[in-house]
Amino acid sequence: QQQVKQSPQSLIVQKGGISIINCAYENTAFDYFPWYQQFPGKGPALLIAIRPDVSEKKEGRFTISFNKSAKQFSLHIMDSQPGDSATYFCAASIPSGTYKYIFGTGTRLKVLA
Amino acid sequence: DTAVSQTPKYLVTQMGNDKSIKCEQNLGHDTMYWYKQDSKKFLKIMFSYNNKELIINETVPNRFSPKSPDKAHLNLHINSLELGDSAVYFCASKKQGESSPLHFGNGTRLTVT
């Protein structure tokens, strides 16, 4: 119930292409869905986040699509660039007193020049 | 100014030793976390403190003992290190009482030989 399933595990995209990473969850109590980007040797950094009352959020080349009924959300990276090559994690937050964050298993994205 | 800083960045030690990792945040956050990232990049929560009080303890062996001297610091002490403890340990912090972004440090890579 507290899992967040992420796919694909790895992704190779040509420069200028669209990268799509998907996540699914079971617990309808989750109320905050961030995406994190991690470069080698660095900690994960917040990329973009969405709450379940919104179906889409766009920030620059990055868009989250959220489907509440299907309990799925996805990250779209438009015009992918080699500098986007990193590991991406989706996450979900439980709105209890513990504010626990559950992370997906990560997607290693490689954008070919 | 580093928001969440961890020391040391690298830690190489032998089995059976005791070691500590320190974390400090200057964001004024009340909630701090320790996460473990294994070789497959899985991010797993270990502990969370809110205003120096332990609120999450995720079935971590009692060889791991977190300590929060004040709300800006959360240290992790590990006794009797084992080979399986080799991983990257991330400290993170967030604002209290709301679903808001986690801010991660750059990690401590622990290698147990």
PDB file of C-alpha atoms in Angstrom:
ATOM      1  CA  GLN A   1       0.000   0.000   0.000  1.00  0.00           C
ATOM      2  CA  GLN A   2       2.882   2.333   0.641  1.00  0.00           C
ATOM      3  CA  GLN A   3       4.803   1.493  -2.504  1.00  0.00           C
ATOM      4  CA  VAL A   4       5.403   3.735  -5.456  1.00  0.00           C
ATOM      5  CA  LYS A   5       6.146   1.751  -8.611  1.00  0.00           C
ATOM      6  CA  GLN A   6       8.343   3.468 -11.179  1.00  0.00           C
ATOM      7  CA  SER A   7       9.123   2.538 -14.770  1.00  0.00           C
ATOM      8  CA  PRO A   8      11.171   2.170 -16.841  1.00  0.00           C
ATOM      9  CA  GLN A   9      14.304   1.307 -14.910  1.00  0.00           C
ATOM     10  CA  SER A  10      16.446   2.892 -17.609  1.00  0.00           C
ATOM     11  CA  LEU A  11      15.763   5.030 -20.642  1.00  0.00           C
ATOM     12  CA  ILE A  12      17.830   6.141 -23.623  1.00  0.00           C
ATOM     13  CA  VAL A  13      16.578   9.075 -25.658  1.00  0.00           C
ATOM     14  CA  GLN A  14      18.001  11.015 -28.563  1.00  0.00           C
ATOM     15  CA  LYS A  15      18.732  14.699 -28.090  1.00  0.00           C
ATOM     16  CA  GLY A  16      15.586  16.688 -28.786  1.00  0.00           C
ATOM     17  CA  GLY A  17      13.310  13.752 -28.030  1.00  0.00           C
ATOM     18  CA  ILE A  18      10.706  13.337 -25.298  1.00  0.00           C
ATOM     19  CA  SER A  19      11.563  11.377 -22.160  1.00  0.00           C
ATOM     20  CA  ILE A  20       8.631   9.844 -20.285  1.00  0.00           C
ATOM     21  CA  ILE A  21       8.850   8.238 -16.857  1.00  0.00           C
ATOM     22  CA  ASN A  22       5.833   6.718 -15.166  1.00  0.00           C
ATOM     23  CA  CYS A  23       4.851   6.084 -11.565  1.00  0.00           C
ATOM     24  CA  ALA A  24       1.894   4.349  -9.948  1.00  0.00           C
ATOM     25  CA  TYR A  25       0.710   4.246  -6.362  1.00  0.00           C
ATOM     26  CA  GLU A  26      -1.912   2.471  -4.264  1.00  0.00           C
ATOM     27  CA  ASN A  27      -2.405   4.641  -1.202  1.00  0.00           C
ATOM     28  CA  THR A  28      -5.064   7.272  -1.936  1.00  0.00           C
ATOM     29  CA  ALA A  29      -3.962   9.190   1.156  1.00  0.00           C
ATOM     30  CA  PHE A  30      -0.837  10.448  -0.619  1.00  0.00           C
ATOM     31  CA  ASP A  31      -1.198  14.193  -1.112  1.00  0.00           C
ATOM     32  CA  TYR A  32       2.036  15.416  -2.650  1.00  0.00           C
ATOM     33  CA  PHE A  33       3.945  13.967  -5.582  1.00  0.00           C
ATOM     34  CA  PRO A  34       7.429  15.372  -6.238  1.00  0.00           C
ATOM     35  CA  TRP A  35       9.996  14.353  -8.807  1.00  0.00           C
ATOM     36  CA  TYR A  36      13.664  14.442  -7.942  1.00  0.00           C
ATOM     37  CA  GLN A  37      16.704  14.560 -10.210  1.00  0.00           C
ATOM     38  CA  GLN A  38      20.001  13.093  -9.073  1.00  0.00           C
ATOM     39  CA  PHE A  39      23.386  13.544 -10.734  1.00  0.00           C
ATOM     40  CA  PRO A  40      26.327  11.257  -9.871  1.00  0.00           C
ATOM     41  CA  GLY A  41      27.931  12.213  -6.587  1.00  0.00           C
ATOM     42  CA  LYS A  42      25.091  14.550  -5.635  1.00  0.00           C
ATOM     43  CA  GLY A  43      21.986  14.336  -3.556  1.00  0.00           C
ATOM     44  CA  PRO A  44      18.540  14.208  -5.149  1.00  0.00           C
ATOM     45  CA  ALA A  45      17.203  17.676  -5.945  1.00  0.00           C
ATOM     46  CA  LEU A  46      13.570  18.663  -6.377  1.00  0.00           C
ATOM     47  CA  LEU A  47      12.655  19.069 -10.029  1.00  0.00           C
ATOM     48  CA  ILE A  48       8.911  19.617 -10.015  1.00  0.00           C
ATOM     49  CA  ALA A  49       5.981  18.605  -7.804  1.00  0.00           C
ATOM     50  CA  ILE A  50       2.207  18.291  -8.028  1.00  0.00           C
ATOM     51  CA  ARG A  51      -0.757  17.924  -5.687  1.00  0.00           C
ATOM     52  CA  PRO A  52      -3.697  15.627  -6.536  1.00  0.00           C
ATOM     53  CA  ASP A  53      -6.142  18.464  -7.163  1.00  0.00           C
ATOM     54  CA  VAL A  54      -4.246  19.376 -10.343  1.00  0.00           C
ATOM     55  CA  SER A  55      -4.017  17.200 -13.465  1.00  0.00           C
ATOM     56  CA  GLU A  56      -0.949  18.784 -15.012  1.00  0.00           C
ATOM     57  CA  LYS A  57       1.906  21.057 -14.033  1.00  0.00           C
ATOM     58  CA  LYS A  58       4.513  22.458 -16.365  1.00  0.00           C
ATOM     59  CA  GLU A  59       7.819  24.121 -15.561  1.00  0.00           C
ATOM     60  CA  GLY A  60       9.945  24.860 -18.576  1.00  0.00           C
ATOM     61  CA  ARG A  61      10.661  21.611 -20.407  1.00  0.00           C
ATOM     62  CA  PHE A  62       9.379  19.493 -17.513  1.00  0.00           C
ATOM     63  CA  THR A  63       5.713  18.485 -17.160  1.00  0.00           C
ATOM     64  CA  ILE A  64       3.965  16.284 -14.617  1.00  0.00           C
ATOM     65  CA  SER A  65       0.744  14.617 -15.723  1.00  0.00           C
ATOM     66  CA  PHE A  66      -1.427  13.333 -12.895  1.00  0.00           C
ATOM     67  CA  ASN A  67      -4.302  10.847 -13.237  1.00  0.00           C
ATOM     68  CA  LYS A  68      -6.028  10.592  -9.878  1.00  0.00           C
ATOM     69  CA  SER A  69      -8.540   7.917 -10.898  1.00  0.00           C
ATOM     70  CA  ALA A  70      -5.821   5.666 -12.293  1.00  0.00           C
ATOM     71  CA  LYS A  71      -3.466   6.503  -9.402  1.00  0.00           C
ATOM     72  CA  GLN A  72      -0.684   7.258 -11.844  1.00  0.00           C
ATOM     73  CA  PHE A  73       1.571  10.193 -12.554  1.00  0.00           C
ATOM     74  CA  SER A  74       4.296  10.755 -15.077  1.00  0.00           C
ATOM     75  CA  LEU A  75       7.184  13.063 -15.861  1.00  0.00           C
ATOM     76  CA  HIS A  76       7.642  14.313 -19.406  1.00  0.00           C
ATOM     77  CA  ILE A  77      10.891  15.959 -20.421  1.00  0.00           C
ATOM     78  CA  MET A  78      10.461  17.790 -23.696  1.00  0.00           C
ATOM     79  CA  ASP A  79      13.394  18.540 -26.005  1.00  0.00           C
ATOM     80  CA  SER A  80      15.637  16.283 -23.908  1.00  0.00           C
ATOM     81  CA  GLN A  81      19.253  17.407 -23.648  1.00  0.00           C
ATOM     82  CA  PRO A  82      22.467  15.537 -22.762  1.00  0.00           C
ATOM     83  CA  GLY A  83      22.566  17.623 -19.567  1.00  0.00           C
ATOM     84  CA  ASP A  84      19.322  15.948 -18.513  1.00  0.00           C
ATOM     85  CA  SER A  85      21.151  12.625 -18.206  1.00  0.00           C
ATOM     86  CA  ALA A  86      20.621  11.688 -14.566  1.00  0.00           C
ATOM     87  CA  THR A  87      18.604   9.397 -12.328  1.00  0.00           C
ATOM     88  CA  TYR A  88      15.013  10.482 -11.749  1.00  0.00           C
ATOM     89  CA  PHE A  89      12.910   9.510  -8.763  1.00  0.00           C
ATOM     90  CA  CYS A  90       9.219   9.944  -8.269  1.00  0.00           C
ATOM     91  CA  ALA A  91       7.973  10.161  -4.707  1.00  0.00           C
ATOM     92  CA  ALA A  92       4.772  10.427  -2.719  1.00  0.00           C
ATOM     93  CA  SER A  93       4.167  11.971   0.644  1.00  0.00           C
ATOM     94  CA  ILE A  94       1.916  10.602   3.365  1.00  0.00           C
ATOM     95  CA  PRO A  95       0.064  13.422   5.121  1.00  0.00           C
ATOM     96  CA  SER A  96       0.298  11.999   8.602  1.00  0.00           C
ATOM     97  CA  GLY A  97       2.273  13.360  11.507  1.00  0.00           C
ATOM     98  CA  THR A  98       5.338  11.589  10.239  1.00  0.00           C
ATOM     99  CA  TYR A  99       5.311  13.163   6.745  1.00  0.00           C
ATOM    100  CA  LYS A 100       6.973  10.126   5.334  1.00  0.00           C
ATOM    101  CA  TYR A 101       8.206  10.256   1.760  1.00  0.00           C
ATOM    102  CA  ILE A 102       8.093   7.057  -0.284  1.00  0.00           C
ATOM    103  CA  PHE A 103      10.414   7.002  -3.286  1.00  0.00           C
ATOM    104  CA  GLY A 104      10.119   5.087  -6.523  1.00  0.00           C
ATOM    105  CA  THR A 105      12.976   2.841  -7.582  1.00  0.00           C
ATOM    106  CA  GLY A 106      14.521   5.396  -9.936  1.00  0.00           C
ATOM    107  CA  THR A 107      14.988   5.720 -13.697  1.00  0.00           C
ATOM    108  CA  ARG A 108      18.413   6.206 -15.210  1.00  0.00           C
ATOM    109  CA  LEU A 109      18.005   8.521 -18.179  1.00  0.00           C
ATOM    110  CA  LYS A 110      20.661   8.886 -20.827  1.00  0.00           C
ATOM    111  CA  VAL A 111      20.227  11.482 -23.540  1.00  0.00           C
ATOM    112  CA  LEU A 112      22.428  10.878 -26.567  1.00  0.00           C
ATOM    113  CA  ALA A 113      24.007  13.884 -28.235  1.00  0.00           C
TER     114      ALA A 113
ATOM    115  CA  ASP B   1      25.854  28.723   1.238  1.00  0.00           C
ATOM    116  CA  THR B   2      25.247  24.986   1.481  1.00  0.00           C
ATOM    117  CA  ALA B   3      21.701  24.291   2.665  1.00  0.00           C
ATOM    118  CA  VAL B   4      22.197  20.720   3.919  1.00  0.00           C
ATOM    119  CA  SER B   5      25.792  19.721   4.555  1.00  0.00           C
ATOM    120  CA  GLN B   6      27.141  16.318   5.498  1.00  0.00           C
ATOM    121  CA  THR B   7      30.556  15.285   6.692  1.00  0.00           C
ATOM    122  CA  PRO B   8      32.521  13.354   5.743  1.00  0.00           C
ATOM    123  CA  LYS B   9      31.841  12.939   2.040  1.00  0.00           C
ATOM    124  CA  TYR B  10      33.710   9.628   1.957  1.00  0.00           C
ATOM    125  CA  LEU B  11      34.236   7.156   4.753  1.00  0.00           C
ATOM    126  CA  VAL B  12      36.255   3.965   4.360  1.00  0.00           C
ATOM    127  CA  THR B  13      36.521   1.731   7.372  1.00  0.00           C
ATOM    128  CA  GLN B  14      36.883  -1.883   8.441  1.00  0.00           C
ATOM    129  CA  MET B  15      34.222  -4.258   9.690  1.00  0.00           C
ATOM    130  CA  GLY B  16      33.567  -3.974  13.383  1.00  0.00           C
ATOM    131  CA  ASN B  17      34.513  -0.309  13.660  1.00  0.00           C
ATOM    132  CA  ASP B  18      32.234   2.453  14.929  1.00  0.00           C
ATOM    133  CA  LYS B  19      31.757   5.604  12.833  1.00  0.00           C
ATOM    134  CA  SER B  20      29.671   8.764  12.785  1.00  0.00           C
ATOM    135  CA  ILE B  21      28.256  10.952  10.028  1.00  0.00           C
ATOM    136  CA  LYS B  22      27.285  14.529  10.757  1.00  0.00           C
ATOM    137  CA  CYS B  23      24.553  16.621   9.149  1.00  0.00           C
ATOM    138  CA  GLU B  24      23.690  20.277   9.485  1.00  0.00           C
ATOM    139  CA  GLN B  25      21.024  22.351   7.752  1.00  0.00           C
ATOM    140  CA  ASN B  26      20.773  26.141   7.623  1.00  0.00           C
ATOM    141  CA  LEU B  27      17.279  26.300   6.136  1.00  0.00           C
ATOM    142  CA  GLY B  28      15.483  26.754   9.425  1.00  0.00           C
ATOM    143  CA  HIS B  29      13.656  23.447   8.937  1.00  0.00           C
ATOM    144  CA  ASP B  30      12.262  21.499  11.851  1.00  0.00           C
ATOM    145  CA  THR B  31      12.216  18.010  10.324  1.00  0.00           C
ATOM    146  CA  MET B  32      15.331  16.065   9.349  1.00  0.00           C
ATOM    147  CA  TYR B  33      15.842  12.630   7.847  1.00  0.00           C
ATOM    148  CA  TRP B  34      18.423   9.985   7.159  1.00  0.00           C
ATOM    149  CA  TYR B  35      18.057   8.005   3.940  1.00  0.00           C
ATOM    150  CA  LYS B  36      20.153   5.080   2.725  1.00  0.00           C
ATOM    151  CA  GLN B  37      20.835   4.630  -0.995  1.00  0.00           C
ATOM    152  CA  ASP B  38      22.128   1.220  -1.997  1.00  0.00           C
ATOM    153  CA  SER B  39      24.113   0.206  -5.048  1.00  0.00           C
ATOM    154  CA  LYS B  40      20.912  -0.081  -7.101  1.00  0.00           C
ATOM    155  CA  LYS B  41      20.063   3.530  -6.244  1.00  0.00           C
ATOM    156  CA  PHE B  42      17.084   2.590  -4.057  1.00  0.00           C
ATOM    157  CA  LEU B  43      16.351   5.369  -1.548  1.00  0.00           C
ATOM    158  CA  LYS B  44      15.124   4.012   1.749  1.00  0.00           C
ATOM    159  CA  ILE B  45      14.140   6.089   4.744  1.00  0.00           C
ATOM    160  CA  MET B  46      15.901   5.222   7.982  1.00  0.00           C
ATOM    161  CA  PHE B  47      15.004   7.872  10.537  1.00  0.00           C
ATOM    162  CA  SER B  48      13.179  11.150  10.881  1.00  0.00           C
ATOM    163  CA  TYR B  49      13.401  13.731  13.643  1.00  0.00           C
ATOM    164  CA  ASN B  50      11.077  16.629  14.240  1.00  0.00           C
ATOM    165  CA  ASN B  51      12.307  19.309  16.635  1.00  0.00           C
ATOM    166  CA  LYS B  52      14.844  16.880  18.081  1.00  0.00           C
ATOM    167  CA  GLU B  53      12.205  14.192  18.614  1.00  0.00           C
ATOM    168  CA  LEU B  54      12.407  10.837  16.819  1.00  0.00           C
ATOM    169  CA  ILE B  55       9.249  10.332  14.748  1.00  0.00           C
ATOM    170  CA  ILE B  56      10.245   7.669  12.201  1.00  0.00           C
ATOM    171  CA  ASN B  57      12.399   4.626  12.847  1.00  0.00           C
ATOM    172  CA  GLU B  58      12.156   2.259   9.916  1.00  0.00           C
ATOM    173  CA  THR B  59      13.196  -1.171  11.218  1.00  0.00           C
ATOM    174  CA  VAL B  60      16.832  -0.192  11.144  1.00  0.00           C
ATOM    175  CA  PRO B  61      19.259  -2.375  13.149  1.00  0.00           C
ATOM    176  CA  ASN B  62      19.924  -0.893  16.557  1.00  0.00           C
ATOM    177  CA  ARG B  63      23.591  -0.578  15.578  1.00  0.00           C
ATOM    178  CA  PHE B  64      22.397   2.653  13.939  1.00  0.00           C
ATOM    179  CA  SER B  65      21.695   5.415  16.416  1.00  0.00           C
ATOM    180  CA  PRO B  66      20.659   8.894  15.315  1.00  0.00           C
ATOM    181  CA  LYS B  67      21.176  11.881  17.569  1.00  0.00           C
ATOM    182  CA  SER B  68      19.755  15.363  17.203  1.00  0.00           C
ATOM    183  CA  PRO B  69      21.478  17.853  19.512  1.00  0.00           C
ATOM    184  CA  ASP B  70      19.320  20.660  18.113  1.00  0.00           C
ATOM    185  CA  LYS B  71      16.869  21.021  15.259  1.00  0.00           C
ATOM    186  CA  ALA B  72      19.593  22.088  12.816  1.00  0.00           C
ATOM    187  CA  HIS B  73      21.713  18.983  13.352  1.00  0.00           C
ATOM    188  CA  LEU B  74      21.096  15.275  12.925  1.00  0.00           C
ATOM    189  CA  ASN B  75      24.017  12.906  13.308  1.00  0.00           C
ATOM    190  CA  LEU B  76      24.161   9.191  12.607  1.00  0.00           C
ATOM    191  CA  HIS B  77      26.348   6.855  14.643  1.00  0.00           C
ATOM    192  CA  ILE B  78      26.920   3.318  13.447  1.00  0.00           C
ATOM    193  CA  ASN B  79      28.351   0.633  15.729  1.00  0.00           C
ATOM    194  CA  SER B  80      30.015  -2.609  14.730  1.00  0.00           C
ATOM    195  CA  LEU B  81      29.995  -1.843  11.020  1.00  0.00           C
ATOM    196  CA  GLU B  82      29.160  -4.679   8.621  1.00  0.00           C
ATOM    197  CA  LEU B  83      29.884  -5.150   4.927  1.00  0.00           C
ATOM    198  CA  GLY B  84      26.192  -4.667   4.167  1.00  0.00           C
ATOM    199  CA  ASP B  85      26.282  -1.176   5.617  1.00  0.00           C
ATOM    200  CA  SER B  86      28.240   0.002   2.574  1.00  0.00           C
ATOM    201  CA  ALA B  87      26.015   2.536   0.849  1.00  0.00           C
ATOM    202  CA  VAL B  88      25.512   6.252   0.370  1.00  0.00           C
ATOM    203  CA  TYR B  89      23.783   7.897   3.310  1.00  0.00           C
ATOM    204  CA  PHE B  90      21.801  11.066   2.681  1.00  0.00           C
ATOM    205  CA  CYS B  91      20.623  13.600   5.183  1.00  0.00           C
ATOM    206  CA  ALA B  92      17.554  15.643   4.257  1.00  0.00           C
ATOM    207  CA  SER B  93      15.352  18.293   5.818  1.00  0.00           C
ATOM    208  CA  LYS B  94      11.956  19.909   5.254  1.00  0.00           C
ATOM    209  CA  LYS B  95       9.555  22.358   6.789  1.00  0.00           C
ATOM    210  CA  GLN B  96       7.507  21.011   9.667  1.00  0.00           C
ATOM    211  CA  GLY B  97       3.885  20.090   9.377  1.00  0.00           C
ATOM    212  CA  GLU B  98       3.226  20.170   5.660  1.00  0.00           C
ATOM    213  CA  SER B  99       3.880  18.189   2.532  1.00  0.00           C
ATOM    214  CA  SER B 100       6.767  20.184   1.158  1.00  0.00           C
ATOM    215  CA  PRO B 101      10.033  19.420  -0.611  1.00  0.00           C
ATOM    216  CA  LEU B 102      12.814  17.457   0.957  1.00  0.00           C
ATOM    217  CA  HIS B 103      16.196  19.152   0.668  1.00  0.00           C
ATOM    218  CA  PHE B 104      19.027  16.631   0.464  1.00  0.00           C
ATOM    219  CA  GLY B 105      22.692  16.856   1.310  1.00  0.00           C
ATOM    220  CA  ASN B 106      25.251  15.492  -1.129  1.00  0.00           C
ATOM    221  CA  GLY B 107      25.634  12.227   0.706  1.00  0.00           C
ATOM    222  CA  THR B 108      28.295  10.282   2.558  1.00  0.00           C
ATOM    223  CA  ARG B 109      29.671   7.273   0.726  1.00  0.00           C
ATOM    224  CA  LEU B 110      30.429   4.640   3.332  1.00  0.00           C
ATOM    225  CA  THR B 111      32.614   1.704   2.326  1.00  0.00           C
ATOM    226  CA  VAL B 112      33.118  -1.109   4.800  1.00  0.00           C
ATOM    227  CA  THR B 113      35.982  -3.489   3.999  1.00  0.00           C
TER     228      THR B 113
END
